[in-house]
XYZ file of C-alpha atoms in Angstrom:
223
model
C -14.006 75.163 42.509
C -11.489 74.602 45.391
C -8.194 75.162 44.388
C -5.024 74.493 45.792
C -1.879 77.299 45.524
C 1.492 76.696 45.924
C 4.048 79.195 44.939
C 6.986 80.501 47.311
C 6.776 83.756 46.341
C 4.212 85.349 48.494
C 3.740 88.721 46.624
C 3.013 86.239 43.119
C 0.790 84.515 45.153
C -1.210 86.877 46.576
C -1.634 88.171 42.988
C -2.615 84.953 41.698
C -5.331 84.311 44.307
C -6.988 88.011 44.469
C -6.781 86.988 40.624
C -8.942 83.317 40.996
C -10.972 84.229 44.285
C -12.665 87.621 41.941
C -13.636 84.545 39.624
C -15.347 82.671 42.149
C -13.112 80.193 43.125
C -12.081 79.305 46.574
C -8.131 79.317 46.964
C -6.076 78.060 49.346
C -2.206 78.747 49.649
C 0.765 76.809 50.285
C 4.313 78.463 50.288
C 6.407 75.477 50.497
C 6.015 71.903 48.947
C 5.931 70.342 52.841
C 2.880 72.231 52.992
C 1.726 72.152 49.776
C 1.476 68.063 50.086
C 0.000 67.873 54.104
C -3.014 70.028 52.519
C -3.072 68.187 49.069
C -3.721 64.702 51.449
C -5.783 66.116 54.050
C -8.226 68.203 52.196
C -10.717 68.059 48.634
C -9.123 70.236 46.060
C -10.870 70.224 42.155
C -7.386 71.126 41.312
C -3.824 71.988 42.835
C -1.575 74.582 41.130
C 2.203 74.016 41.648
C 5.441 76.137 41.043
C 8.243 73.721 40.197
C 10.914 75.935 42.539
C 9.573 75.280 45.901
C 11.948 75.020 49.092
C 11.482 71.649 51.382
C 9.639 70.169 48.333
C 9.755 71.024 44.931
C 6.557 70.484 42.828
C 7.491 67.881 40.769
C 8.502 65.771 44.513
C 4.925 66.672 45.589
C 3.106 65.713 42.041
C 4.930 62.412 41.960
C 3.961 61.755 45.493
C 0.437 62.840 44.739
C 0.076 60.396 42.011
C 2.022 57.629 43.237
C -0.715 57.765 46.126
C -3.179 57.499 43.731
C -4.386 61.064 44.421
C -5.850 62.170 40.575
C -6.659 65.484 40.840
C -6.060 67.948 38.100
C -2.763 69.618 38.414
C -0.823 72.816 36.466
C 2.556 73.407 36.767
C 4.293 76.746 36.675
C 7.704 77.400 36.295
C 10.382 80.066 35.495
C 12.406 77.490 33.727
C 11.463 76.940 29.970
C 13.890 73.632 29.190
C 11.902 70.820 27.367
C 12.987 68.240 29.920
C 11.225 69.857 32.680
C 7.981 70.011 31.001
C 8.623 66.479 29.889
C 9.184 65.236 33.754
C 5.901 67.047 34.971
C 3.620 65.584 32.250
C 5.016 62.141 32.537
C 4.554 62.548 36.418
C 0.803 63.288 35.611
C 0.293 66.520 35.314
C -1.958 68.225 33.426
C -1.415 71.388 32.046
C 1.876 73.305 32.096
C 2.507 76.993 32.194
C 6.039 78.976 31.607
C 6.508 82.194 33.390
C 5.642 84.853 33.410
C 2.502 84.211 33.112
C -0.533 86.880 32.091
C -3.404 86.661 35.258
C -5.658 86.290 32.285
C -4.105 82.949 30.570
C -3.995 81.466 34.153
C -7.935 82.049 34.545
C -8.728 80.645 30.938
C -6.815 78.043 31.502
C -8.559 77.068 34.580
C -11.617 77.885 33.003
C -10.968 75.332 30.277
C -9.971 72.958 33.208
C -12.928 73.497 34.619
C -15.115 72.160 31.676
C -12.679 68.756 31.065
C -13.543 68.115 34.765
C -17.102 68.425 34.216
C -16.929 66.017 31.660
C -14.520 63.825 32.749
C -14.863 63.257 36.095
C -16.105 59.399 36.014
C -14.405 56.566 35.701
C -15.588 53.502 34.593
C -14.450 50.964 37.520
C -13.254 52.162 40.527
C -11.354 50.015 43.057
C -10.759 50.456 47.050
C -9.945 47.591 49.554
C -11.775 44.671 48.189
C -14.936 46.907 46.848
C -15.115 47.495 42.871
C -17.511 50.163 41.795
C -18.365 49.784 37.965
C -20.024 53.014 37.249
C -21.297 52.508 34.013
C -23.198 49.202 34.978
C -24.041 50.599 38.619
C -22.759 47.356 40.145
C -21.020 47.331 43.526
C -19.049 44.489 44.356
C -16.421 42.526 46.806
C -17.559 38.831 47.802
C -21.145 39.390 46.883
C -22.238 41.921 44.545
C -25.205 44.409 44.162
C -26.544 46.589 41.964
C -26.959 50.324 42.839
C -29.531 53.015 42.320
C -28.458 55.765 39.930
C -27.601 58.313 43.145
C -26.258 55.621 45.018
C -23.897 54.906 42.322
C -23.208 58.755 42.075
C -22.411 59.005 45.821
C -20.350 56.171 46.101
C -18.370 57.533 43.108
C -17.864 60.723 44.656
C -16.278 58.865 48.149
C -14.227 56.462 46.161
C -12.245 58.762 44.259
C -11.714 60.761 47.674
C -11.384 58.071 49.677
C -9.714 58.828 52.978
C -10.613 62.281 53.060
C -13.166 64.005 55.091
C -16.073 65.191 52.898
C -18.619 67.574 53.946
C -22.159 67.315 53.593
C -22.244 70.570 51.136
C -19.553 68.848 49.254
C -21.182 65.626 48.553
C -24.397 67.396 47.776
C -23.544 69.606 45.475
C -21.267 66.995 43.542
C -24.124 64.278 43.467
C -27.489 66.083 43.083
C -27.989 68.517 40.358
C -29.786 72.129 40.656
C -32.748 70.450 39.379
C -33.527 67.453 41.869
C -36.308 68.354 44.173
C -34.401 67.613 47.248
C -31.979 69.324 50.118
C -28.624 68.249 52.243
C -30.867 66.300 54.115
C -30.690 63.291 51.278
C -26.931 63.059 51.394
C -27.362 61.601 54.882
C -30.398 59.162 53.452
C -28.338 57.907 51.080
C -25.056 57.086 53.354
C -27.405 55.251 55.202
C -28.269 53.090 52.182
C -24.988 52.669 51.207
C -23.324 51.581 54.553
C -25.853 48.753 54.629
C -24.961 48.057 51.124
C -21.452 47.739 51.732
C -22.190 45.413 54.667
C -24.294 43.344 52.200
C -21.404 42.584 50.224
C -18.863 42.248 53.361
C -16.753 44.871 52.050
C -13.831 45.840 54.191
C -14.494 49.384 53.509
C -16.453 51.570 55.565
C -18.269 55.542 55.492
C -17.543 57.119 58.962
C -19.320 60.363 59.942
C -22.437 61.459 61.343
C -25.577 63.087 60.159
C -25.359 66.863 58.523
C -21.501 66.620 59.486
C -18.523 64.993 57.338
C -18.127 61.542 56.112
C -14.751 59.613 54.979
C -14.606 56.201 53.270
C -11.965 53.994 55.009
C -10.750 50.702 55.136
C -11.230 48.938 57.778
């Protein structure tokens, strides 16, 4: 699980990061809102943790911009303020959890574990859209000017790409999110299924395209 941690108190941020890394999480740190927004827009995270009071941009400003742009990544908000209005603002803007400082590290880790379970069970949305393309996950139907039925793994792969549109995804990331540990295959299958989806996007006259090379990074973009 990859976490973006945006906290301007450097010592506190390092303490949080160390505790989370000891639990096996990958943590990327930002110390101001502008850097947090830049990282969130250019990398793929499973969870983002934003302190509200940060220089350059507040956590609420970063959250608002991300949600406006369509980023649906889970967000935990941290703040030293306890006013109800601040909590309501964060939740209204799309925050998933809200913790008031001082926060026990054990509590933060427990919240993330709980949130991780929620992410695992609620990843799917029934219908996803990007450009002229619509993906009906439950029906496994991909449509634009025409429509086509996808195989199960093709649907999962397309879902991952559409949920992370305009972001470069590594082969490893895709493989881990589409294939289970029980599947008798390896990361080489990613390229094979990418090629299947490229053909099907052309078949439905889509205005989106999968960019990338074999064994490297892939990105779904509008053309």
